[in-house]
PDB file of C-alpha atoms and ligand atoms in Angstrom:
ATOM      1  CA  MET U  94      45.084 116.396  57.799  1.00 80.00           C
ATOM      2  CA  SER U  95      45.741 119.530  55.753  1.00 88.00           C
ATOM      3  CA  PRO U  96      47.256 119.315  52.264  1.00 92.00           C
ATOM      4  CA  PRO U  97      51.060 119.482  51.952  1.00 97.00           C
ATOM      5  CA  LYS U  98      52.564 122.952  51.809  1.00 97.00           C
ATOM      6  CA  ILE U  99      54.232 123.651  48.476  1.00 98.00           C
ATOM      7  CA  ALA U 100      57.476 125.653  48.821  1.00 98.00           C
ATOM      8  CA  PRO U 101      56.846 129.213  47.582  1.00 97.00           C
ATOM      9  CA  GLU U 102      60.074 129.206  45.586  1.00 97.00           C
ATOM     10  CA  SER U 103      61.907 126.644  43.516  1.00 98.00           C
ATOM     11  CA  ALA U 104      65.264 125.329  44.698  1.00 98.00           C
ATOM     12  CA  VAL U 105      68.173 124.193  42.558  1.00 97.00           C
ATOM     13  CA  MET U 106      69.810 120.981  43.778  1.00 97.00           C
ATOM     14  CA  ARG U 107      73.368 121.425  42.563  1.00 97.00           C
ATOM     15  CA  THR U 108      75.746 118.567  41.924  1.00 97.00           C
ATOM     16  CA  VAL U 109      79.391 119.506  42.063  1.00 96.00           C
ATOM     17  CA  GLY U 110      81.855 116.946  40.783  1.00 96.00           C
ATOM     18  CA  TRP U 111      83.439 114.256  42.931  1.00 98.00           C
ATOM     19  CA  ARG U 112      86.476 112.005  42.525  1.00 97.00           C
ATOM     20  CA  ASP U 113      84.951 110.039  39.627  1.00 98.00           C
ATOM     21  CA  TYR U 114      82.942 112.754  37.873  1.00 98.00           C
ATOM     22  CA  ALA U 115      83.461 116.365  36.814  1.00 98.00           C
ATOM     23  CA  LEU U 116      81.802 118.807  34.443  1.00 98.00           C
ATOM     24  CA  LEU U 117      85.061 120.287  33.165  1.00 98.00           C
ATOM     25  CA  ASP U 118      83.681 122.874  30.756  1.00 98.00           C
ATOM     26  CA  SER U 119      80.663 123.629  28.584  1.00 98.00           C
ATOM     27  CA  GLY U 120      79.618 125.852  25.714  1.00 97.00           C
ATOM     28  CA  ASN U 121      78.861 125.966  21.994  1.00 97.00           C
ATOM     29  CA  GLY U 122      76.079 123.404  22.537  1.00 96.00           C
ATOM     30  CA  ARG U 123      78.320 120.787  24.121  1.00 97.00           C
ATOM     31  CA  LYS U 124      79.678 119.688  27.485  1.00 98.00           C
ATOM     32  CA  LEU U 125      83.096 118.307  28.410  1.00 98.00           C
ATOM     33  CA  GLU U 126      82.997 115.867  31.326  1.00 98.00           C
ATOM     34  CA  ARG U 127      85.260 113.423  33.089  1.00 98.00           C
ATOM     35  CA  TYR U 128      83.998 109.963  34.034  1.00 98.00           C
ATOM     36  CA  GLY U 129      86.820 108.357  36.000  1.00 98.00           C
ATOM     37  CA  PRO U 130      89.747 108.027  33.585  1.00 97.00           C
ATOM     38  CA  TYR U 131      87.857 109.157  30.452  1.00 98.00           C
ATOM     39  CA  THR U 132      87.103 112.672  29.224  1.00 98.00           C
ATOM     40  CA  VAL U 133      83.922 112.806  27.182  1.00 98.00           C
ATOM     41  CA  VAL U 134      82.243 115.372  24.897  1.00 98.00           C
ATOM     42  CA  ARG U 135      78.444 115.213  24.575  1.00 97.00           C
ATOM     43  CA  PRO U 136      75.832 117.465  22.942  1.00 95.00           C
ATOM     44  CA  GLU U 137      74.013 119.879  25.299  1.00 95.00           C
ATOM     45  CA  PRO U 138      72.029 122.407  23.222  1.00 93.00           C
ATOM     46  CA  GLN U 139      71.234 124.595  26.252  1.00 95.00           C
ATOM     47  CA  CYS U 140      74.921 125.553  26.656  1.00 96.00           C
ATOM     48  CA  LEU U 141      74.536 128.753  24.682  1.00 97.00           C
ATOM     49  CA  TRP U 142      77.730 130.304  26.035  1.00 97.00           C
ATOM     50  CA  THR U 143      81.395 129.998  25.050  1.00 97.00           C
ATOM     51  CA  PRO U 144      83.730 127.358  26.514  1.00 97.00           C
ATOM     52  CA  ARG U 145      86.335 128.618  28.960  1.00 96.00           C
ATOM     53  CA  LEU U 146      88.982 125.927  28.497  1.00 97.00           C
ATOM     54  CA  PRO U 147      91.283 126.022  25.453  1.00 97.00           C
ATOM     55  CA  ALA U 148      90.270 124.056  22.346  1.00 97.00           C
ATOM     56  CA  SER U 149      93.086 121.585  23.098  1.00 97.00           C
ATOM     57  CA  ALA U 150      91.205 120.402  26.227  1.00 97.00           C
ATOM     58  CA  TRP U 151      88.184 119.535  24.057  1.00 98.00           C
ATOM     59  CA  ASP U 152      90.214 118.118  21.153  1.00 97.00           C
ATOM     60  CA  GLY U 153      92.017 115.761  23.530  1.00 96.00           C
ATOM     61  CA  ALA U 154      88.769 114.111  24.758  1.00 98.00           C
ATOM     62  CA  ASP U 155      88.803 110.296  24.827  1.00 98.00           C
ATOM     63  CA  ALA U 156      85.260 109.959  23.458  1.00 98.00           C
ATOM     64  CA  VAL U 157      82.880 112.205  21.529  1.00 98.00           C
ATOM     65  CA  PHE U 158      79.184 111.466  21.022  1.00 96.00           C
ATOM     66  CA  ASP U 159      77.979 112.446  17.530  1.00 93.00           C
ATOM     67  CA  PRO U 160      74.170 112.666  17.556  1.00 90.00           C
ATOM     68  CA  THR U 161      72.271 111.331  14.573  1.00 87.00           C
ATOM     69  CA  ASP U 162      68.960 113.052  15.252  1.00 72.00           C
ATOM     70  CA  GLU U 163      66.997 115.195  17.692  1.00 63.00           C
ATOM     71  CA  GLU U 164      66.415 112.303  20.100  1.00 72.00           C
ATOM     72  CA  ASP U 165      69.146 110.605  22.095  1.00 73.00           C
ATOM     73  CA  ALA U 166      70.513 108.308  19.383  1.00 82.00           C
ATOM     74  CA  GLY U 167      73.958 108.660  17.840  1.00 89.00           C
ATOM     75  CA  ARG U 168      77.450 107.185  17.815  1.00 93.00           C
ATOM     76  CA  TRP U 169      80.552 107.351  19.960  1.00 96.00           C
ATOM     77  CA  ARG U 170      83.862 108.249  18.342  1.00 96.00           C
ATOM     78  CA  PHE U 171      86.927 107.194  20.338  1.00 97.00           C
ATOM     79  CA  LYS U 172      90.459 108.596  20.345  1.00 96.00           C
ATOM     80  CA  GLY U 173      92.078 105.303  21.300  1.00 94.00           C
ATOM     81  CA  PRO U 174      91.398 101.964  22.934  1.00 94.00           C
ATOM     82  CA  HIS U 175      88.848 102.016  25.729  1.00 94.00           C
ATOM     83  CA  LYS U 176      87.223  99.562  28.078  1.00 96.00           C
ATOM     84  CA  GLU U 177      83.631  98.346  27.669  1.00 94.00           C
ATOM     85  CA  THR U 178      83.023  99.011  31.348  1.00 97.00           C
ATOM     86  CA  TRP U 179      85.075 100.639  34.056  1.00 98.00           C
ATOM     87  CA  PRO U 180      84.465 101.065  37.783  1.00 98.00           C
ATOM     88  CA  LEU U 181      83.219 104.348  39.215  1.00 98.00           C
ATOM     89  CA  GLY U 182      82.014 105.254  42.671  1.00 98.00           C
ATOM     90  CA  TRP U 183      79.959 107.658  44.721  1.00 98.00           C
ATOM     91  CA  GLY U 184      80.179 107.416  48.497  1.00 97.00           C
ATOM     92  CA  ASP U 185      80.007 103.729  49.488  1.00 93.00           C
ATOM     93  CA  VAL U 186      78.503 102.680  46.166  1.00 98.00           C
ATOM     94  CA  ARG U 187      80.350 101.360  43.097  1.00 98.00           C
ATOM     95  CA  PHE U 188      78.968 101.137  39.564  1.00 98.00           C
ATOM     96  CA  HIS U 189      80.153 100.643  36.005  1.00 98.00           C
ATOM     97  CA  GLY U 190      80.587 103.426  33.487  1.00 98.00           C
ATOM     98  CA  ARG U 191      79.653 102.367  29.927  1.00 98.00           C
ATOM     99  CA  PHE U 192      79.402 104.205  26.632  1.00 97.00           C
ATOM    100  CA  THR U 193      75.720 103.524  25.896  1.00 94.00           C
ATOM    101  CA  ALA U 194      74.027 104.026  22.535  1.00 90.00           C
ATOM    102  CA  PHE U 195      71.785 106.653  24.154  1.00 89.00           C
ATOM    103  CA  ARG U 196      74.563 109.211  24.715  1.00 91.00           C
ATOM    104  CA  HIS U 197      74.856 108.684  28.464  1.00 95.00           C
ATOM    105  CA  LEU U 198      77.358 106.710  30.513  1.00 97.00           C
ATOM    106  CA  ALA U 199      74.940 104.282  32.230  1.00 98.00           C
ATOM    107  CA  PHE U 200      74.153 106.615  35.126  1.00 98.00           C
ATOM    108  CA  PHE U 201      73.105 110.251  35.521  1.00 98.00           C
ATOM    109  CA  PRO U 202      75.600 112.328  37.529  1.00 98.00           C
ATOM    110  CA  GLU U 203      73.118 115.101  38.379  1.00 98.00           C
ATOM    111  CA  GLN U 204      71.170 112.464  40.356  1.00 98.00           C
ATOM    112  CA  ALA U 205      73.938 112.675  42.987  1.00 98.00           C
ATOM    113  CA  ALA U 206      71.867 115.445  44.609  1.00 97.00           C
ATOM    114  CA  ASN U 207      69.013 112.943  45.040  1.00 98.00           C
ATOM    115  CA  TRP U 208      71.390 110.185  46.207  1.00 98.00           C
ATOM    116  CA  GLY U 209      72.620 112.456  49.009  1.00 98.00           C
ATOM    117  CA  PHE U 210      69.051 113.115  50.148  1.00 98.00           C
ATOM    118  CA  LEU U 211      67.967 109.452  49.870  1.00 98.00           C
ATOM    119  CA  GLY U 212      70.942 108.111  51.835  1.00 98.00           C
ATOM    120  CA  GLU U 213      70.376 110.616  54.607  1.00 98.00           C
ATOM    121  CA  ALA U 214      66.599 110.018  54.695  1.00 98.00           C
ATOM    122  CA  VAL U 215      67.101 106.245  55.042  1.00 97.00           C
ATOM    123  CA  ARG U 216      69.714 106.668  57.783  1.00 96.00           C
ATOM    124  CA  THR U 217      67.362 108.991  59.698  1.00 95.00           C
ATOM    125  CA  ALA U 218      64.430 106.579  59.255  1.00 94.00           C
ATOM    126  CA  ARG U 219      66.630 103.714  60.463  1.00 92.00           C
ATOM    127  CA  ALA U 220      67.716 105.619  63.528  1.00 90.00           C
ATOM    128  CA  ALA U 221      64.105 106.559  64.389  1.00 86.00           C
ATOM    129  CA  GLY U 222      62.466 103.228  63.509  1.00 75.00           C
ATOM    130  CA  GLY U 223      62.328  99.827  65.147  1.00 75.00           C
ATOM    131  CA  ALA U 224      64.145  96.621  64.268  1.00 81.00           C
ATOM    132  CA  GLU U 225      62.797  96.438  60.703  1.00 91.00           C
ATOM    133  CA  PRO U 226      64.727  98.268  57.955  1.00 96.00           C
ATOM    134  CA  PRO U 227      62.764 101.003  56.137  1.00 97.00           C
ATOM    135  CA  ARG U 228      61.084  99.648  52.994  1.00 98.00           C
ATOM    136  CA  VAL U 229      61.761 101.772  49.900  1.00 98.00           C
ATOM    137  CA  LEU U 230      60.735 101.571  46.243  1.00 98.00           C
ATOM    138  CA  ASN U 231      62.749 102.773  43.226  1.00 98.00           C
ATOM    139  CA  LEU U 232      60.612 102.850  40.059  1.00 98.00           C
ATOM    140  CA  PHE U 233      62.278 103.182  36.623  1.00 98.00           C
ATOM    141  CA  GLY U 234      65.458 102.342  38.564  1.00 98.00           C
ATOM    142  CA  TYR U 235      67.761 101.741  35.538  1.00 98.00           C
ATOM    143  CA  THR U 236      71.320 100.772  36.639  1.00 98.00           C
ATOM    144  CA  GLY U 237      70.392 101.081  40.281  1.00 98.00           C
ATOM    145  CA  VAL U 238      72.666 103.692  41.834  1.00 98.00           C
ATOM    146  CA  ALA U 239      69.787 105.177  43.882  1.00 98.00           C
ATOM    147  CA  SER U 240      68.746 101.657  44.959  1.00 98.00           C
ATOM    148  CA  LEU U 241      72.296 100.879  46.068  1.00 98.00           C
ATOM    149  CA  VAL U 242      72.684 104.171  47.945  1.00 98.00           C
ATOM    150  CA  MET U 243      69.486 103.352  49.897  1.00 98.00           C
ATOM    151  CA  ALA U 244      70.555  99.725  50.461  1.00 98.00           C
ATOM    152  CA  ALA U 245      73.968 100.863  51.729  1.00 98.00           C
ATOM    153  CA  ALA U 246      72.159 103.210  54.140  1.00 97.00           C
ATOM    154  CA  GLY U 247      70.191 100.249  55.539  1.00 97.00           C
ATOM    155  CA  ALA U 248      66.927 100.111  53.571  1.00 98.00           C
ATOM    156  CA  ALA U 249      65.110  97.057  52.211  1.00 98.00           C
ATOM    157  CA  VAL U 250      64.842  98.049  48.557  1.00 98.00           C
ATOM    158  CA  THR U 251      62.482  97.118  45.734  1.00 98.00           C
ATOM    159  CA  HIS U 252      63.991  98.088  42.374  1.00 98.00           C
ATOM    160  CA  VAL U 253      61.659  98.037  39.363  1.00 98.00           C
ATOM    161  CA  ASP U 254      62.589  98.530  35.708  1.00 98.00           C
ATOM    162  CA  ALA U 255      61.109  97.296  32.440  1.00 98.00           C
ATOM    163  CA  SER U 256      64.489  96.461  30.941  1.00 97.00           C
ATOM    164  CA  LYS U 257      66.087  93.078  31.691  1.00 97.00           C
ATOM    165  CA  LYS U 258      69.436  94.483  30.623  1.00 97.00           C
ATOM    166  CA  ALA U 259      69.179  97.504  32.936  1.00 98.00           C
ATOM    167  CA  VAL U 260      68.304  95.245  35.879  1.00 98.00           C
ATOM    168  CA  ALA U 261      71.227  92.918  35.005  1.00 98.00           C
ATOM    169  CA  TRP U 262      73.565  95.930  35.011  1.00 98.00           C
ATOM    170  CA  ALA U 263      72.070  97.104  38.326  1.00 98.00           C
ATOM    171  CA  ARG U 264      72.736  93.667  39.846  1.00 98.00           C
ATOM    172  CA  GLU U 265      76.328  93.816  38.583  1.00 98.00           C
ATOM    173  CA  ASN U 266      76.614  97.191  40.303  1.00 98.00           C
ATOM    174  CA  ALA U 267      75.322  95.637  43.529  1.00 98.00           C
ATOM    175  CA  GLU U 268      78.080  92.970  43.289  1.00 98.00           C
ATOM    176  CA  LEU U 269      80.685  95.621  42.569  1.00 98.00           C
ATOM    177  CA  SER U 270      79.477  97.602  45.612  1.00 98.00           C
ATOM    178  CA  GLY U 271      79.661  94.560  47.894  1.00 98.00           C
ATOM    179  CA  LEU U 272      75.898  94.893  48.461  1.00 98.00           C
ATOM    180  CA  ALA U 273      74.726  91.710  46.725  1.00 97.00           C
ATOM    181  CA  ASP U 274      73.670  90.172  50.062  1.00 97.00           C
ATOM    182  CA  ARG U 275      71.520  93.147  51.085  1.00 97.00           C
ATOM    183  CA  PRO U 276      67.712  92.927  50.989  1.00 97.00           C
ATOM    184  CA  ILE U 277      67.151  94.195  47.437  1.00 98.00           C
ATOM    185  CA  ARG U 278      64.347  92.797  45.261  1.00 98.00           C
ATOM    186  CA  TRP U 279      65.160  93.172  41.554  1.00 98.00           C
ATOM    187  CA  ILE U 280      61.977  93.267  39.498  1.00 98.00           C
ATOM    188  CA  VAL U 281      61.680  93.387  35.701  1.00 98.00           C
ATOM    189  CA  GLU U 282      58.182  94.744  35.217  1.00 97.00           C
ATOM    190  CA  ASP U 283      56.081  97.587  33.919  1.00 97.00           C
ATOM    191  CA  ALA U 284      56.087 100.264  36.647  1.00 98.00           C
ATOM    192  CA  LYS U 285      52.339 100.915  36.455  1.00 97.00           C
ATOM    193  CA  LYS U 286      51.472  97.241  36.534  1.00 97.00           C
ATOM    194  CA  TYR U 287      53.745  96.638  39.536  1.00 98.00           C
ATOM    195  CA  VAL U 288      52.406  99.564  41.525  1.00 98.00           C
ATOM    196  CA  ALA U 289      48.764  98.700  40.763  1.00 98.00           C
ATOM    197  CA  ARG U 290      49.363  95.150  42.029  1.00 98.00           C
ATOM    198  CA  GLU U 291      51.097  96.407  45.171  1.00 98.00           C
ATOM    199  CA  ALA U 292      48.189  98.798  45.833  1.00 98.00           C
ATOM    200  CA  ARG U 293      45.668  95.922  45.487  1.00 98.00           C
ATOM    201  CA  ARG U 294      47.723  93.871  47.939  1.00 97.00           C
ATOM    202  CA  GLY U 295      47.858  96.764  50.403  1.00 98.00           C
ATOM    203  CA  SER U 296      51.687  96.849  50.399  1.00 98.00           C
ATOM    204  CA  LYS U 297      53.301  99.874  51.993  1.00 98.00           C
ATOM    205  CA  TYR U 298      56.644 101.648  51.531  1.00 98.00           C
ATOM    206  CA  ASP U 299      58.417 104.140  53.785  1.00 97.00           C
ATOM    207  CA  GLY U 300      59.947 105.980  50.846  1.00 98.00           C
ATOM    208  CA  ILE U 301      59.486 106.037  47.063  1.00 98.00           C
ATOM    209  CA  ILE U 302      61.588 107.508  44.274  1.00 98.00           C
ATOM    210  CA  LEU U 303      60.461 107.503  40.652  1.00 98.00           C
ATOM    211  CA  ASP U 304      62.189 108.884  37.592  1.00 98.00           C
ATOM    212  CA  PRO U 305      59.871 108.132  34.688  1.00 97.00           C
ATOM    213  CA  PRO U 306      61.028 108.814  31.129  1.00 95.00           C
ATOM    214  CA  LYS U 307      58.959 110.825  28.670  1.00 95.00           C
ATOM    215  CA  TYR U 308      58.241 107.671  26.716  1.00 94.00           C
ATOM    216  CA  GLY U 309      58.989 104.033  27.522  1.00 94.00           C
ATOM    217  CA  ARG U 310      57.829 100.475  27.167  1.00 94.00           C
ATOM    218  CA  GLY U 311      57.073  97.787  29.706  1.00 93.00           C
ATOM    219  CA  PRO U 312      58.491  94.267  29.198  1.00 94.00           C
ATOM    220  CA  ASP U 313      55.243  93.146  27.513  1.00 92.00           C
ATOM    221  CA  GLY U 314      55.110  96.159  25.232  1.00 91.00           C
ATOM    222  CA  GLN U 315      53.031  98.304  27.606  1.00 92.00           C
ATOM    223  CA  VAL U 316      53.376 101.907  26.473  1.00 95.00           C
ATOM    224  CA  TRP U 317      54.411 104.535  29.017  1.00 96.00           C
ATOM    225  CA  ARG U 318      53.696 108.184  28.197  1.00 96.00           C
ATOM    226  CA  LEU U 319      54.650 110.674  30.896  1.00 96.00           C
ATOM    227  CA  PHE U 320      51.908 113.233  30.384  1.00 96.00           C
ATOM    228  CA  GLU U 321      49.142 110.647  30.028  1.00 97.00           C
ATOM    229  CA  ASP U 322      50.265 108.103  32.618  1.00 97.00           C
ATOM    230  CA  LEU U 323      51.947 110.035  35.428  1.00 98.00           C
ATOM    231  CA  PRO U 324      48.791 111.237  37.248  1.00 98.00           C
ATOM    232  CA  GLU U 325      47.534 107.680  37.789  1.00 98.00           C
ATOM    233  CA  LEU U 326      50.979 106.355  38.688  1.00 98.00           C
ATOM    234  CA  ALA U 327      51.540 109.211  41.173  1.00 98.00           C
ATOM    235  CA  ALA U 328      48.141 108.522  42.785  1.00 98.00           C
ATOM    236  CA  LEU U 329      49.007 104.818  43.192  1.00 98.00           C
ATOM    237  CA  CYS U 330      52.439 105.666  44.633  1.00 98.00           C
ATOM    238  CA  CYS U 331      50.760 107.921  47.211  1.00 97.00           C
ATOM    239  CA  GLU U 332      48.504 105.015  48.177  1.00 97.00           C
ATOM    240  CA  LEU U 333      51.603 102.900  48.792  1.00 98.00           C
ATOM    241  CA  LEU U 334      53.135 105.309  51.304  1.00 98.00           C
ATOM    242  CA  SER U 335      53.115 103.933  54.851  1.00 97.00           C
ATOM    243  CA  GLU U 336      51.741 105.936  57.729  1.00 95.00           C
ATOM    244  CA  ASN U 337      55.269 106.877  58.779  1.00 93.00           C
ATOM    245  CA  ALA U 338      56.614 107.398  55.265  1.00 96.00           C
ATOM    246  CA  LYS U 339      59.618 109.699  55.012  1.00 97.00           C
ATOM    247  CA  PHE U 340      59.753 110.730  51.350  1.00 98.00           C
ATOM    248  CA  LEU U 341      58.328 110.641  47.866  1.00 98.00           C
ATOM    249  CA  VAL U 342      60.725 111.932  45.214  1.00 98.00           C
ATOM    250  CA  LEU U 343      59.450 112.472  41.685  1.00 98.00           C
ATOM    251  CA  ASN U 344      61.984 113.325  38.981  1.00 98.00           C
ATOM    252  CA  ALA U 345      61.468 113.972  35.268  1.00 97.00           C
ATOM    253  CA  TYR U 346      63.606 114.969  32.301  1.00 93.00           C
ATOM    254  CA  ALA U 347      60.908 115.808  29.734  1.00 81.00           C
ATOM    255  CA  GLU U 348      61.283 119.213  28.109  1.00 81.00           C
ATOM    256  CA  ARG U 349      57.710 120.346  28.673  1.00 89.00           C
ATOM    257  CA  ILE U 350      57.557 119.413  32.355  1.00 94.00           C
ATOM    258  CA  SER U 351      58.612 121.646  35.277  1.00 96.00           C
ATOM    259  CA  GLY U 352      59.300 121.315  38.984  1.00 98.00           C
ATOM    260  CA  ALA U 353      56.178 123.381  39.646  1.00 97.00           C
ATOM    261  CA  ALA U 354      54.056 120.934  37.631  1.00 97.00           C
ATOM    262  CA  LEU U 355      55.452 117.931  39.519  1.00 98.00           C
ATOM    263  CA  ALA U 356      54.814 119.732  42.835  1.00 98.00           C
ATOM    264  CA  GLY U 357      51.214 120.520  41.837  1.00 97.00           C
ATOM    265  CA  LEU U 358      50.612 116.874  40.984  1.00 97.00           C
ATOM    266  CA  LEU U 359      52.060 115.572  44.270  1.00 97.00           C
ATOM    267  CA  ALA U 360      50.121 118.155  46.281  1.00 97.00           C
ATOM    268  CA  GLU U 361      46.852 116.973  44.771  1.00 97.00           C
ATOM    269  CA  LYS U 362      47.559 113.259  45.193  1.00 97.00           C
ATOM    270  CA  LEU U 363      48.846 113.748  48.769  1.00 97.00           C
ATOM    271  CA  SER U 364      46.082 116.143  49.795  1.00 96.00           C
ATOM    272  CA  ASP U 365      45.435 114.303  53.086  1.00 94.00           C
ATOM    273  CA  ARG U 366      49.079 113.789  54.119  1.00 95.00           C
ATOM    274  CA  GLY U 367      50.213 117.219  55.335  1.00 96.00           C
ATOM    275  CA  GLY U 368      53.963 117.782  55.117  1.00 97.00           C
ATOM    276  CA  HIS U 369      55.975 119.826  52.701  1.00 98.00           C
ATOM    277  CA  ILE U 370      56.747 119.742  48.977  1.00 98.00           C
ATOM    278  CA  GLY U 371      60.017 121.173  47.706  1.00 98.00           C
ATOM    279  CA  TRP U 372      60.493 121.481  43.964  1.00 98.00           C
ATOM    280  CA  GLY U 373      62.878 122.768  41.342  1.00 98.00           C
ATOM    281  CA  GLU U 374      65.728 121.659  39.134  1.00 98.00           C
ATOM    282  CA  LEU U 375      68.673 119.296  39.364  1.00 98.00           C
ATOM    283  CA  ALA U 376      71.761 120.980  37.967  1.00 98.00           C
ATOM    284  CA  LEU U 377      75.374 120.097  37.205  1.00 98.00           C
ATOM    285  CA  MET U 378      77.958 122.679  38.249  1.00 98.00           C
ATOM    286  CA  GLU U 379      81.059 123.358  36.212  1.00 97.00           C
ATOM    287  CA  GLU U 380      84.220 122.335  38.028  1.00 95.00           C
ATOM    288  CA  ARG U 381      85.593 125.858  38.148  1.00 87.00           C
ATOM    289  CA  GLY U 382      83.125 128.696  38.454  1.00 79.00           C
ATOM    290  CA  ASP U 383      79.438 129.216  38.882  1.00 87.00           C
ATOM    291  CA  ARG U 384      77.956 128.066  35.575  1.00 95.00           C
ATOM    292  CA  ALA U 385      75.254 125.439  35.977  1.00 96.00           C
ATOM    293  CA  ILE U 386      73.476 123.196  33.475  1.00 97.00           C
ATOM    294  CA  GLY U 387      69.853 122.457  34.406  1.00 97.00           C
ATOM    295  CA  MET U 388      69.325 118.739  33.780  1.00 97.00           C
ATOM    296  CA  SER U 389      65.977 117.648  35.175  1.00 97.00           C
ATOM    297  CA  PHE U 390      63.045 118.666  37.356  1.00 98.00           C
ATOM    298  CA  TYR U 391      61.969 117.310  40.721  1.00 98.00           C
ATOM    299  CA  ALA U 392      59.312 117.579  43.394  1.00 98.00           C
ATOM    300  CA  ARG U 393      59.932 116.044  46.794  1.00 98.00           C
ATOM    301  CA  TRP U 394      57.382 115.372  49.509  1.00 98.00           C
ATOM    302  CA  THR U 395      58.561 114.994  53.110  1.00 98.00           C
ATOM    303  CA  PRO U 396      56.279 114.761  56.175  1.00 97.00           C
TER     304      PRO U 396
HETATM  305  C1  SAM Y 732      65.433 108.003  32.805  1.00 74.10           C
HETATM  306  S1  SAM Y 732      65.840 106.291  33.057  1.00 74.10           S
HETATM  307  C2  SAM Y 732      65.800 106.316  34.800  1.00 74.10           C
HETATM  308  C3  SAM Y 732      67.130 106.713  35.378  1.00 74.10           C
HETATM  309  C4  SAM Y 732      67.347 106.274  36.823  1.00 74.10           C
HETATM  310  N1  SAM Y 732      66.350 106.825  37.718  1.00 74.10           N
HETATM  311  C5  SAM Y 732      68.744 106.650  37.286  1.00 74.10           C
HETATM  312  O1  SAM Y 732      68.926 107.664  37.944  1.00 74.10           O
HETATM  313  O2  SAM Y 732      69.696 105.931  36.902  1.00 74.10           O
HETATM  314  C6  SAM Y 732      64.382 105.478  32.540  1.00 74.10           C
HETATM  315  C7  SAM Y 732      64.279 103.991  32.886  1.00 74.10           C
HETATM  316  O3  SAM Y 732      62.893 103.664  32.797  1.00 74.10           O
HETATM  317  C8  SAM Y 732      62.759 102.338  32.315  1.00 74.10           C
HETATM  318  N2  SAM Y 732      61.380 102.199  31.801  1.00 74.10           N
HETATM  319  C9  SAM Y 732      60.857 102.703  30.665  1.00 74.10           C
HETATM  320  N3  SAM Y 732      59.533 102.372  30.554  1.00 74.10           N
HETATM  321  C10 SAM Y 732      59.232 101.670  31.666  1.00 74.10           C
HETATM  322  C11 SAM Y 732      58.036 101.069  32.155  1.00 74.10           C
HETATM  323  N4  SAM Y 732      56.898 101.120  31.475  1.00 74.10           N
HETATM  324  N5  SAM Y 732      58.075 100.440  33.360  1.00 74.10           N
HETATM  325  C12 SAM Y 732      59.228 100.370  34.060  1.00 74.10           C
HETATM  326  N6  SAM Y 732      60.393 100.914  33.638  1.00 74.10           N
HETATM  327  C13 SAM Y 732      60.401 101.551  32.463  1.00 74.10           C
HETATM  328  C14 SAM Y 732      63.859 102.201  31.298  1.00 74.10           C
HETATM  329  O4  SAM Y 732      64.182 100.843  31.093  1.00 74.10           O
HETATM  330  C15 SAM Y 732      64.981 103.013  31.952  1.00 74.10           C
HETATM  331  O5  SAM Y 732      65.832 102.175  32.693  1.00 74.10           O
END
């Protein structure tokens, strides 16, 4: 078969807010968001413009993240009492918000654009397929929202993450969503090690999503470095795609990556699969107006 066709232009997958999330305003290197009942201020150096809301909207925020260095570390400062966890939702899926030490709230709202695609892709695969649910793999799955969206849509899901704590939180989210009895395998393992083993076994998946960090560690101290390790991992993921596979979604947040680079990598590793590769950015849209914050890059293969 011919190589996949890479889209000639990038596409921005925009996430507009929903009941439990909004990007209220941004500017002066920060963003003001709402996560359910809490308004939150976090650093966002790329917001080079001026906020539109009055200073009082920002000063009244329930929580402000003060960074301590260039990386993601820092401290939360709270206006008043707050809960450790609180329930949030997207579509049929429920998950906990938490003020984590890494400046985020235990999920990534811009991923809603991917969740929409994944849910739809699984429903379509279900409708087209036989009695067996589509088998999907979520690597670097963190707190599991993508896994739960796919499970709710009828997939048999394998969720892999190196962090025991992240997988425990993902399982809590499955309980909260009423999806604990669905066919989801929760695996605490190094992503590369898991995928290599699956490739040796000849396992196949009808869809794969992976969102590798720039740097990470497997449970046994295995070092993950995006630029060094992604080519091999992408090649193994391509090997795992079933004959009738419906998607491979690759997402990355690293500053020096781009959607075009991710698309080039997938095109090479899927050179005998045909199909199409879309690529671009995931962006959060301000609640009022047309300002967007680019958050991450993606490439997406579909047959
Ligand atoms: C950027 S987060 C992924 C976010 C997730 N896709 C989501 O939308 O919620 C990175 C995740 O990769 C995991 N991780 C880091 N190194 C890993 C490795 N070597 N193998 C598996 N998971 C790893 C971390 O524990 C963390 O949960």
